[in-house]
Amino acid sequence: MDDSSATTKHEPAISVRNLHVRYGATEVLHGISFDICAGETMVILGGSGSGKSTLLRTMVGLEKPSTGEIWIKGRNIDRLSEQEWDDLRKKMGMSFQGGALFGSMTVGENVALPLYEHTELEPSTVGIVVRMKLEQVGLAGFEDYMPSQLSGGMKKRAAVARALAMDPEILFFDEPSAGLDPIIAAGIDNLILKLKEAFRMTIVVVTHELASAFLIADRMVLIDKGKIVALGTKEELRASTQPRVRQFLDRVPEPEVSEELDYLQMLTEERPKGRA
C-alpha cells in the first residue's frame, strides 16, 4: 500500500494490519487484521476485556501500536507528522462512551469547540453550524442547555453533534447505547442509521449490545481475548457454527462461571441445619 494521501476507488477507508498492542508485559491485541470499506458501518463486537475498546483507541490514535500498522484514507498513521495527524483528525469524528461533554460549557459551546479549534469561521457562522448539527441529531433549540440538564440519551446525541461538527468522513462510536434504556438506545441506533443514509460516511461502532449491532451493521468483527474470531455480514455471523461465536450470540456463560454457581449452590444445599 502506497503511503499517499490519495484514496483510490477500491482502497479501504481503514486498514488494520497485524496489530499488536501491549501494556507492559501484557499483550492485549494479538495480530488483528481487517479492512473497513468506505461508506460501510463496521461494528466491533466483544465482551468485557476482549480488547475491542483498545482496538478503537488505537485506530483513532489514542494508543500506539506495539507492532503492526493502521492505515486511514491511505495513510499509515504511525508515519504521520503531528501536523499531518491534525489534518487527518479533522476528517474523523469521535463519540465517546458517556458523551464526554464538558460540564462547564453549554451544549452549543461543546459542539462549537472543534470549529473554534480547527477553523477560522466567524462566530455567527459557527452558531449557524451548531444549530444545524443539533437539529440533525434531534436537539434543535438545546444549544443553551448545560449537559447536567440533559438526559442520558440527549447527552449521547449532543456528543454526536460535536463529532459531526467538522463534517467528518469517518465517524467512531464507543458503546453508543451503554447505560440507556431500550427505547432511548433504539433512538441512538436509528440516529446512526440516519447519519449513514444522509451522509454516506464510514462508521465504526464498538459495542457489546447485540440488538444494536444487528440493526446498524453492514459487517461485524467479533473480538475475543485480543483476537478476531469472526468477521462477516450479519447473516454470516448469525449462521456461524464457530463455538465461540455461538457462545457470544447465544449468551452462554463461561464454564468457570457455571462451575462457580454450581459450587455455591452445593454449599447452600449442604449448609447444616440450624445455621444462618
PDB file of C-alpha atoms in Angstrom:
ATOM      1  CA  MET A   1       0.000   0.000   0.000  1.00  0.00           C
ATOM      2  CA  ASP A   2       1.407   3.355  -1.040  1.00  0.00           C
ATOM      3  CA  ASP A   3       1.781   5.884   1.793  1.00  0.00           C
ATOM      4  CA  SER A   4      -0.115   8.592  -0.043  1.00  0.00           C
ATOM      5  CA  SER A   5      -2.969  10.932   0.774  1.00  0.00           C
ATOM      6  CA  ALA A   6      -4.785   9.924  -2.404  1.00  0.00           C
ATOM      7  CA  THR A   7      -7.501   7.328  -1.837  1.00  0.00           C
ATOM      8  CA  THR A   8      -8.259   5.083  -4.785  1.00  0.00           C
ATOM      9  CA  LYS A   9     -11.765   3.905  -5.544  1.00  0.00           C
ATOM     10  CA  HIS A  10     -11.174   0.413  -4.147  1.00  0.00           C
ATOM     11  CA  GLU A  11      -8.895   1.332  -1.260  1.00  0.00           C
ATOM     12  CA  PRO A  12     -10.385   0.700   2.180  1.00  0.00           C
ATOM     13  CA  ALA A  13     -11.149   3.688   4.365  1.00  0.00           C
ATOM     14  CA  ILE A  14      -9.383   1.927   7.246  1.00  0.00           C
ATOM     15  CA  SER A  15      -6.961  -0.983   7.110  1.00  0.00           C
ATOM     16  CA  VAL A  16      -5.648  -2.737  10.221  1.00  0.00           C
ATOM     17  CA  ARG A  17      -2.612  -4.957   9.601  1.00  0.00           C
ATOM     18  CA  ASN A  18      -1.199  -7.489  12.103  1.00  0.00           C
ATOM     19  CA  LEU A  19      -1.895  -5.126  15.002  1.00  0.00           C
ATOM     20  CA  HIS A  20      -0.369  -5.945  18.383  1.00  0.00           C
ATOM     21  CA  VAL A  21      -0.874  -3.712  21.431  1.00  0.00           C
ATOM     22  CA  ARG A  22       0.871  -4.311  24.742  1.00  0.00           C
ATOM     23  CA  TYR A  23       0.596  -2.653  28.136  1.00  0.00           C
ATOM     24  CA  GLY A  24       3.891  -3.506  29.785  1.00  0.00           C
ATOM     25  CA  ALA A  25       4.315  -7.277  29.645  1.00  0.00           C
ATOM     26  CA  THR A  26       0.624  -7.857  28.879  1.00  0.00           C
ATOM     27  CA  GLU A  27      -0.386  -8.127  25.228  1.00  0.00           C
ATOM     28  CA  VAL A  28      -3.995  -7.019  24.717  1.00  0.00           C
ATOM     29  CA  LEU A  29      -4.314  -7.374  20.921  1.00  0.00           C
ATOM     30  CA  HIS A  30      -2.706 -10.331  19.167  1.00  0.00           C
ATOM     31  CA  GLY A  31      -2.246  -9.727  15.446  1.00  0.00           C
ATOM     32  CA  ILE A  32      -5.558  -8.095  14.453  1.00  0.00           C
ATOM     33  CA  SER A  33      -6.091  -7.628  10.685  1.00  0.00           C
ATOM     34  CA  PHE A  34      -9.185  -6.405   8.800  1.00  0.00           C
ATOM     35  CA  ASP A  35     -10.369  -3.701   6.396  1.00  0.00           C
ATOM     36  CA  ILE A  36     -13.264  -1.270   6.627  1.00  0.00           C
ATOM     37  CA  CYS A  37     -14.682  -0.158   3.297  1.00  0.00           C
ATOM     38  CA  ALA A  38     -15.565   3.459   2.591  1.00  0.00           C
ATOM     39  CA  GLY A  39     -19.211   4.116   3.351  1.00  0.00           C
ATOM     40  CA  GLU A  40     -19.891   0.987   5.384  1.00  0.00           C
ATOM     41  CA  THR A  41     -20.831   0.580   9.031  1.00  0.00           C
ATOM     42  CA  MET A  42     -18.481  -1.818  10.794  1.00  0.00           C
ATOM     43  CA  VAL A  43     -19.456  -2.987  14.272  1.00  0.00           C
ATOM     44  CA  ILE A  44     -16.683  -4.236  16.556  1.00  0.00           C
ATOM     45  CA  LEU A  45     -18.249  -6.734  18.932  1.00  0.00           C
ATOM     46  CA  GLY A  46     -16.783  -8.279  22.029  1.00  0.00           C
ATOM     47  CA  GLY A  47     -17.311  -8.910  25.697  1.00  0.00           C
ATOM     48  CA  SER A  48     -15.741  -7.058  28.590  1.00  0.00           C
ATOM     49  CA  GLY A  49     -11.948  -7.337  28.416  1.00  0.00           C
ATOM     50  CA  SER A  50     -11.959  -8.628  24.842  1.00  0.00           C
ATOM     51  CA  GLY A  51      -9.773  -5.771  23.563  1.00  0.00           C
ATOM     52  CA  LYS A  52     -12.409  -4.025  21.456  1.00  0.00           C
ATOM     53  CA  SER A  53     -12.048  -0.650  23.180  1.00  0.00           C
ATOM     54  CA  THR A  54      -8.255  -0.848  22.946  1.00  0.00           C
ATOM     55  CA  LEU A  55      -8.655  -1.529  19.225  1.00  0.00           C
ATOM     56  CA  LEU A  56     -10.835   1.564  18.818  1.00  0.00           C
ATOM     57  CA  ARG A  57      -8.473   3.756  20.838  1.00  0.00           C
ATOM     58  CA  THR A  58      -5.554   2.604  18.698  1.00  0.00           C
ATOM     59  CA  MET A  59      -7.467   3.268  15.472  1.00  0.00           C
ATOM     60  CA  VAL A  60      -8.088   6.891  16.479  1.00  0.00           C
ATOM     61  CA  GLY A  61      -4.540   7.461  17.693  1.00  0.00           C
ATOM     62  CA  LEU A  62      -5.139   7.462  21.456  1.00  0.00           C
ATOM     63  CA  GLU A  63      -2.941   4.354  21.825  1.00  0.00           C
ATOM     64  CA  LYS A  64       0.226   3.440  19.934  1.00  0.00           C
ATOM     65  CA  PRO A  65       0.599   0.056  18.242  1.00  0.00           C
ATOM     66  CA  SER A  66       3.349  -2.119  19.685  1.00  0.00           C
ATOM     67  CA  THR A  67       3.749  -3.676  16.242  1.00  0.00           C
ATOM     68  CA  GLY A  68       1.619  -3.703  13.120  1.00  0.00           C
ATOM     69  CA  GLU A  69       0.041  -0.905  11.129  1.00  0.00           C
ATOM     70  CA  ILE A  70      -3.159   1.094  10.832  1.00  0.00           C
ATOM     71  CA  TRP A  71      -3.893   2.882   7.571  1.00  0.00           C
ATOM     72  CA  ILE A  72      -6.614   5.538   7.346  1.00  0.00           C
ATOM     73  CA  LYS A  73      -7.505   7.057   3.988  1.00  0.00           C
ATOM     74  CA  GLY A  74      -4.324   5.616   2.512  1.00  0.00           C
ATOM     75  CA  ARG A  75      -2.049   6.977   5.252  1.00  0.00           C
ATOM     76  CA  ASN A  76      -0.019   4.907   7.682  1.00  0.00           C
ATOM     77  CA  ILE A  77      -0.909   6.752  10.878  1.00  0.00           C
ATOM     78  CA  ASP A  78       2.330   5.739  12.612  1.00  0.00           C
ATOM     79  CA  ARG A  79       4.328   7.642   9.978  1.00  0.00           C
ATOM     80  CA  LEU A  80       2.378  10.881  10.117  1.00  0.00           C
ATOM     81  CA  SER A  81       3.844  14.102  11.418  1.00  0.00           C
ATOM     82  CA  GLU A  82       1.905  15.943  14.105  1.00  0.00           C
ATOM     83  CA  GLN A  83       0.545  18.348  11.508  1.00  0.00           C
ATOM     84  CA  GLU A  84      -0.473  15.509   9.185  1.00  0.00           C
ATOM     85  CA  TRP A  85      -2.254  13.783  12.095  1.00  0.00           C
ATOM     86  CA  ASP A  86      -4.090  17.011  12.901  1.00  0.00           C
ATOM     87  CA  ASP A  87      -5.208  17.299   9.280  1.00  0.00           C
ATOM     88  CA  LEU A  88      -6.402  13.681   9.241  1.00  0.00           C
ATOM     89  CA  ARG A  89      -8.253  14.035  12.552  1.00  0.00           C
ATOM     90  CA  LYS A  90     -10.307  16.843  11.020  1.00  0.00           C
ATOM     91  CA  LYS A  91     -11.819  14.165   8.761  1.00  0.00           C
ATOM     92  CA  MET A  92     -12.662  11.930  11.729  1.00  0.00           C
ATOM     93  CA  GLY A  93     -15.324  12.322  14.417  1.00  0.00           C
ATOM     94  CA  MET A  94     -15.457  10.500  17.756  1.00  0.00           C
ATOM     95  CA  SER A  95     -18.422   9.993  20.062  1.00  0.00           C
ATOM     96  CA  PHE A  96     -17.068   8.770  23.388  1.00  0.00           C
ATOM     97  CA  GLN A  97     -18.820   6.450  25.807  1.00  0.00           C
ATOM     98  CA  GLY A  98     -20.868   8.562  28.189  1.00  0.00           C
ATOM     99  CA  GLY A  99     -20.704  11.557  25.836  1.00  0.00           C
ATOM    100  CA  ALA A 100     -17.635  13.187  27.461  1.00  0.00           C
ATOM    101  CA  LEU A 101     -19.209  16.626  27.249  1.00  0.00           C
ATOM    102  CA  PHE A 102     -17.544  19.487  29.113  1.00  0.00           C
ATOM    103  CA  GLY A 103     -19.829  20.143  32.074  1.00  0.00           C
ATOM    104  CA  SER A 104     -18.867  23.809  32.412  1.00  0.00           C
ATOM    105  CA  MET A 105     -19.871  24.567  28.801  1.00  0.00           C
ATOM    106  CA  THR A 106     -23.315  24.730  27.241  1.00  0.00           C
ATOM    107  CA  VAL A 107     -24.370  22.156  24.688  1.00  0.00           C
ATOM    108  CA  GLY A 108     -23.821  24.703  21.926  1.00  0.00           C
ATOM    109  CA  GLU A 109     -20.349  25.569  23.222  1.00  0.00           C
ATOM    110  CA  ASN A 110     -19.449  21.875  23.305  1.00  0.00           C
ATOM    111  CA  VAL A 111     -20.482  21.444  19.671  1.00  0.00           C
ATOM    112  CA  ALA A 112     -18.724  24.663  18.647  1.00  0.00           C
ATOM    113  CA  LEU A 113     -15.424  23.720  20.283  1.00  0.00           C
ATOM    114  CA  PRO A 114     -13.922  21.788  17.299  1.00  0.00           C
ATOM    115  CA  LEU A 115     -14.918  24.607  14.965  1.00  0.00           C
ATOM    116  CA  TYR A 116     -13.139  27.234  17.044  1.00  0.00           C
ATOM    117  CA  GLU A 117     -10.083  24.997  17.434  1.00  0.00           C
ATOM    118  CA  HIS A 118      -9.690  23.914  13.807  1.00  0.00           C
ATOM    119  CA  THR A 119     -11.299  26.595  11.626  1.00  0.00           C
ATOM    120  CA  GLU A 120     -11.309  30.356  11.267  1.00  0.00           C
ATOM    121  CA  LEU A 121     -15.063  30.660  10.896  1.00  0.00           C
ATOM    122  CA  GLU A 122     -16.764  33.778  12.196  1.00  0.00           C
ATOM    123  CA  PRO A 123     -18.758  33.299  15.424  1.00  0.00           C
ATOM    124  CA  SER A 124     -22.008  33.951  13.570  1.00  0.00           C
ATOM    125  CA  THR A 125     -21.181  31.163  11.111  1.00  0.00           C
ATOM    126  CA  VAL A 126     -20.185  28.826  13.941  1.00  0.00           C
ATOM    127  CA  GLY A 127     -23.569  29.498  15.535  1.00  0.00           C
ATOM    128  CA  ILE A 128     -25.344  28.504  12.337  1.00  0.00           C
ATOM    129  CA  VAL A 129     -23.318  25.273  12.066  1.00  0.00           C
ATOM    130  CA  VAL A 130     -24.019  24.427  15.716  1.00  0.00           C
ATOM    131  CA  ARG A 131     -27.763  24.839  15.222  1.00  0.00           C
ATOM    132  CA  MET A 132     -27.630  22.678  12.085  1.00  0.00           C
ATOM    133  CA  LYS A 133     -25.715  19.888  13.828  1.00  0.00           C
ATOM    134  CA  LEU A 134     -28.047  19.888  16.830  1.00  0.00           C
ATOM    135  CA  GLU A 135     -31.029  19.760  14.505  1.00  0.00           C
ATOM    136  CA  GLN A 136     -29.511  16.759  12.722  1.00  0.00           C
ATOM    137  CA  VAL A 137     -29.414  14.803  15.989  1.00  0.00           C
ATOM    138  CA  GLY A 138     -32.839  15.882  17.211  1.00  0.00           C
ATOM    139  CA  LEU A 139     -31.690  18.553  19.682  1.00  0.00           C
ATOM    140  CA  ALA A 140     -32.848  21.719  17.937  1.00  0.00           C
ATOM    141  CA  GLY A 141     -33.186  24.537  20.457  1.00  0.00           C
ATOM    142  CA  PHE A 142     -30.984  22.963  23.135  1.00  0.00           C
ATOM    143  CA  GLU A 143     -27.799  24.924  22.456  1.00  0.00           C
ATOM    144  CA  ASP A 144     -28.110  26.987  25.671  1.00  0.00           C
ATOM    145  CA  TYR A 145     -28.698  23.997  27.959  1.00  0.00           C
ATOM    146  CA  MET A 146     -25.972  22.669  30.234  1.00  0.00           C
ATOM    147  CA  PRO A 147     -25.037  18.963  29.972  1.00  0.00           C
ATOM    148  CA  SER A 148     -26.342  18.453  33.533  1.00  0.00           C
ATOM    149  CA  GLN A 149     -29.811  19.410  32.293  1.00  0.00           C
ATOM    150  CA  LEU A 150     -29.872  16.664  29.661  1.00  0.00           C
ATOM    151  CA  SER A 151     -30.967  13.052  29.930  1.00  0.00           C
ATOM    152  CA  GLY A 152     -28.503  10.259  29.143  1.00  0.00           C
ATOM    153  CA  GLY A 153     -29.804   9.846  25.611  1.00  0.00           C
ATOM    154  CA  MET A 154     -29.682  13.577  24.968  1.00  0.00           C
ATOM    155  CA  LYS A 155     -26.070  13.719  26.147  1.00  0.00           C
ATOM    156  CA  LYS A 156     -25.236  10.971  23.645  1.00  0.00           C
ATOM    157  CA  ARG A 157     -26.939  12.949  20.873  1.00  0.00           C
ATOM    158  CA  ALA A 158     -25.093  16.120  21.843  1.00  0.00           C
ATOM    159  CA  ALA A 159     -21.819  14.197  21.700  1.00  0.00           C
ATOM    160  CA  VAL A 160     -22.731  13.006  18.211  1.00  0.00           C
ATOM    161  CA  ALA A 161     -23.463  16.599  17.169  1.00  0.00           C
ATOM    162  CA  ARG A 162     -19.996  17.604  18.376  1.00  0.00           C
ATOM    163  CA  ALA A 163     -18.452  14.674  16.471  1.00  0.00           C
ATOM    164  CA  LEU A 164     -20.269  15.881  13.331  1.00  0.00           C
ATOM    165  CA  ALA A 165     -19.144  19.496  13.682  1.00  0.00           C
ATOM    166  CA  MET A 166     -16.282  19.194  11.197  1.00  0.00           C
ATOM    167  CA  ASP A 167     -18.312  17.137   8.667  1.00  0.00           C
ATOM    168  CA  PRO A 168     -16.124  14.031   9.119  1.00  0.00           C
ATOM    169  CA  GLU A 169     -15.729  11.309   6.543  1.00  0.00           C
ATOM    170  CA  ILE A 170     -15.247   8.677   9.282  1.00  0.00           C
ATOM    171  CA  LEU A 171     -17.283   8.561  12.491  1.00  0.00           C
ATOM    172  CA  PHE A 172     -16.334   6.438  15.517  1.00  0.00           C
ATOM    173  CA  PHE A 173     -18.725   5.433  18.310  1.00  0.00           C
ATOM    174  CA  ASP A 174     -17.655   3.898  21.615  1.00  0.00           C
ATOM    175  CA  GLU A 175     -20.564   1.988  23.221  1.00  0.00           C
ATOM    176  CA  PRO A 176     -23.272   4.403  21.963  1.00  0.00           C
ATOM    177  CA  SER A 177     -26.098   2.513  23.715  1.00  0.00           C
ATOM    178  CA  ALA A 178     -24.341   1.828  27.026  1.00  0.00           C
ATOM    179  CA  GLY A 179     -26.375   2.771  30.074  1.00  0.00           C
ATOM    180  CA  LEU A 180     -29.509   3.669  28.118  1.00  0.00           C
ATOM    181  CA  ASP A 181     -32.924   2.073  28.424  1.00  0.00           C
ATOM    182  CA  PRO A 182     -34.043   0.051  25.358  1.00  0.00           C
ATOM    183  CA  ILE A 183     -36.268   2.783  23.909  1.00  0.00           C
ATOM    184  CA  ILE A 184     -33.611   5.508  24.157  1.00  0.00           C
ATOM    185  CA  ALA A 185     -30.974   3.073  22.845  1.00  0.00           C
ATOM    186  CA  ALA A 186     -33.183   2.353  19.825  1.00  0.00           C
ATOM    187  CA  GLY A 187     -33.304   6.091  19.157  1.00  0.00           C
ATOM    188  CA  ILE A 188     -29.487   6.249  19.094  1.00  0.00           C
ATOM    189  CA  ASP A 189     -29.408   3.265  16.722  1.00  0.00           C
ATOM    190  CA  ASN A 190     -31.860   4.994  14.405  1.00  0.00           C
ATOM    191  CA  LEU A 191     -29.750   8.158  14.543  1.00  0.00           C
ATOM    192  CA  ILE A 192     -26.693   6.181  13.387  1.00  0.00           C
ATOM    193  CA  LEU A 193     -28.719   4.700  10.521  1.00  0.00           C
ATOM    194  CA  LYS A 194     -29.975   8.154   9.554  1.00  0.00           C
ATOM    195  CA  LEU A 195     -26.456   9.602   9.550  1.00  0.00           C
ATOM    196  CA  LYS A 196     -25.216   6.825   7.304  1.00  0.00           C
ATOM    197  CA  GLU A 197     -28.074   7.279   4.856  1.00  0.00           C
ATOM    198  CA  ALA A 198     -27.808  11.068   4.802  1.00  0.00           C
ATOM    199  CA  PHE A 199     -24.031  11.487   4.633  1.00  0.00           C
ATOM    200  CA  ARG A 200     -22.698   8.158   3.277  1.00  0.00           C
ATOM    201  CA  MET A 201     -19.922   8.291   5.856  1.00  0.00           C
ATOM    202  CA  THR A 202     -17.815   5.407   7.128  1.00  0.00           C
ATOM    203  CA  ILE A 203     -18.991   4.455  10.621  1.00  0.00           C
ATOM    204  CA  VAL A 204     -17.154   2.325  13.195  1.00  0.00           C
ATOM    205  CA  VAL A 205     -19.100   1.251  16.288  1.00  0.00           C
ATOM    206  CA  VAL A 206     -17.718  -0.574  19.319  1.00  0.00           C
ATOM    207  CA  THR A 207     -20.447  -2.294  21.308  1.00  0.00           C
ATOM    208  CA  HIS A 208     -21.447  -5.419  23.190  1.00  0.00           C
ATOM    209  CA  GLU A 209     -25.161  -4.798  22.554  1.00  0.00           C
ATOM    210  CA  LEU A 210     -26.298  -7.477  20.121  1.00  0.00           C
ATOM    211  CA  ALA A 211     -29.640  -5.860  19.257  1.00  0.00           C
ATOM    212  CA  SER A 212     -27.922  -2.624  18.256  1.00  0.00           C
ATOM    213  CA  ALA A 213     -25.183  -4.426  16.355  1.00  0.00           C
ATOM    214  CA  PHE A 214     -27.561  -6.450  14.216  1.00  0.00           C
ATOM    215  CA  LEU A 215     -29.639  -3.361  13.440  1.00  0.00           C
ATOM    216  CA  ILE A 216     -26.909  -0.958  12.328  1.00  0.00           C
ATOM    217  CA  ALA A 217     -24.061  -3.116  10.979  1.00  0.00           C
ATOM    218  CA  ASP A 218     -23.129  -3.825   7.399  1.00  0.00           C
ATOM    219  CA  ARG A 219     -20.398  -6.106   8.696  1.00  0.00           C
ATOM    220  CA  MET A 220     -19.197  -7.182  12.119  1.00  0.00           C
ATOM    221  CA  VAL A 221     -15.902  -8.246  13.601  1.00  0.00           C
ATOM    222  CA  LEU A 222     -16.054 -10.270  16.817  1.00  0.00           C
ATOM    223  CA  ILE A 223     -13.035  -9.857  19.101  1.00  0.00           C
ATOM    224  CA  ASP A 224     -12.299 -12.356  21.852  1.00  0.00           C
ATOM    225  CA  LYS A 225      -9.237 -12.286  24.103  1.00  0.00           C
ATOM    226  CA  GLY A 226      -7.481  -9.931  21.703  1.00  0.00           C
ATOM    227  CA  LYS A 227      -8.057 -11.991  18.574  1.00  0.00           C
ATOM    228  CA  ILE A 228     -10.592 -11.953  15.740  1.00  0.00           C
ATOM    229  CA  VAL A 229     -12.861 -14.991  15.963  1.00  0.00           C
ATOM    230  CA  ALA A 230     -15.334 -13.928  13.270  1.00  0.00           C
ATOM    231  CA  LEU A 231     -15.642 -11.334  10.515  1.00  0.00           C
ATOM    232  CA  GLY A 232     -18.555 -11.009   8.135  1.00  0.00           C
ATOM    233  CA  THR A 233     -22.049  -9.760   7.456  1.00  0.00           C
ATOM    234  CA  LYS A 234     -24.873 -10.014   9.957  1.00  0.00           C
ATOM    235  CA  GLU A 235     -26.208 -13.031   8.097  1.00  0.00           C
ATOM    236  CA  GLU A 236     -22.809 -14.741   8.142  1.00  0.00           C
ATOM    237  CA  LEU A 237     -22.419 -14.272  11.887  1.00  0.00           C
ATOM    238  CA  ARG A 238     -25.962 -15.493  12.567  1.00  0.00           C
ATOM    239  CA  ALA A 239     -25.238 -18.633  10.537  1.00  0.00           C
ATOM    240  CA  SER A 240     -21.821 -19.268  12.109  1.00  0.00           C
ATOM    241  CA  THR A 241     -21.255 -22.600  13.840  1.00  0.00           C
ATOM    242  CA  GLN A 242     -17.937 -21.483  15.364  1.00  0.00           C
ATOM    243  CA  PRO A 243     -18.250 -22.352  19.073  1.00  0.00           C
ATOM    244  CA  ARG A 244     -17.008 -19.014  20.411  1.00  0.00           C
ATOM    245  CA  VAL A 245     -19.350 -17.090  18.087  1.00  0.00           C
ATOM    246  CA  ARG A 246     -22.308 -19.219  19.149  1.00  0.00           C
ATOM    247  CA  GLN A 247     -21.408 -18.762  22.807  1.00  0.00           C
ATOM    248  CA  PHE A 248     -21.373 -14.977  22.407  1.00  0.00           C
ATOM    249  CA  LEU A 249     -24.535 -14.727  20.284  1.00  0.00           C
ATOM    250  CA  ASP A 250     -26.472 -17.258  22.358  1.00  0.00           C
ATOM    251  CA  ARG A 251     -25.275 -15.689  25.636  1.00  0.00           C
ATOM    252  CA  VAL A 252     -23.850 -18.898  27.044  1.00  0.00           C
ATOM    253  CA  PRO A 253     -21.850 -18.303  30.263  1.00  0.00           C
ATOM    254  CA  GLU A 254     -18.230 -19.284  30.630  1.00  0.00           C
ATOM    255  CA  PRO A 255     -17.754 -22.808  32.049  1.00  0.00           C
ATOM    256  CA  GLU A 256     -15.883 -21.438  35.057  1.00  0.00           C
ATOM    257  CA  VAL A 257     -18.851 -19.215  35.915  1.00  0.00           C
ATOM    258  CA  SER A 258     -21.224 -22.164  35.711  1.00  0.00           C
ATOM    259  CA  GLU A 259     -18.909 -24.224  37.919  1.00  0.00           C
ATOM    260  CA  GLU A 260     -18.737 -21.426  40.480  1.00  0.00           C
ATOM    261  CA  LEU A 261     -22.524 -21.160  40.580  1.00  0.00           C
ATOM    262  CA  ASP A 262     -22.827 -24.941  40.973  1.00  0.00           C
ATOM    263  CA  TYR A 263     -20.322 -24.817  43.823  1.00  0.00           C
ATOM    264  CA  LEU A 264     -22.209 -22.024  45.591  1.00  0.00           C
ATOM    265  CA  GLN A 265     -25.466 -23.907  45.156  1.00  0.00           C
ATOM    266  CA  MET A 266     -23.868 -27.045  46.619  1.00  0.00           C
ATOM    267  CA  LEU A 267     -22.672 -25.080  49.665  1.00  0.00           C
ATOM    268  CA  THR A 268     -26.148 -23.616  50.132  1.00  0.00           C
ATOM    269  CA  GLU A 269     -27.828 -27.006  49.895  1.00  0.00           C
ATOM    270  CA  GLU A 270     -25.325 -28.633  52.260  1.00  0.00           C
ATOM    271  CA  ARG A 271     -25.428 -25.858  54.906  1.00  0.00           C
ATOM    272  CA  PRO A 272     -26.002 -27.526  58.318  1.00  0.00           C
ATOM    273  CA  LYS A 273     -29.477 -27.106  59.714  1.00  0.00           C
ATOM    274  CA  GLY A 274     -29.901 -24.501  62.400  1.00  0.00           C
ATOM    275  CA  ARG A 275     -27.254 -22.151  60.968  1.00  0.00           C
ATOM    276  CA  ALA A 276     -27.984 -18.849  59.221  1.00  0.00           C
TER     277      ALA A 276
END
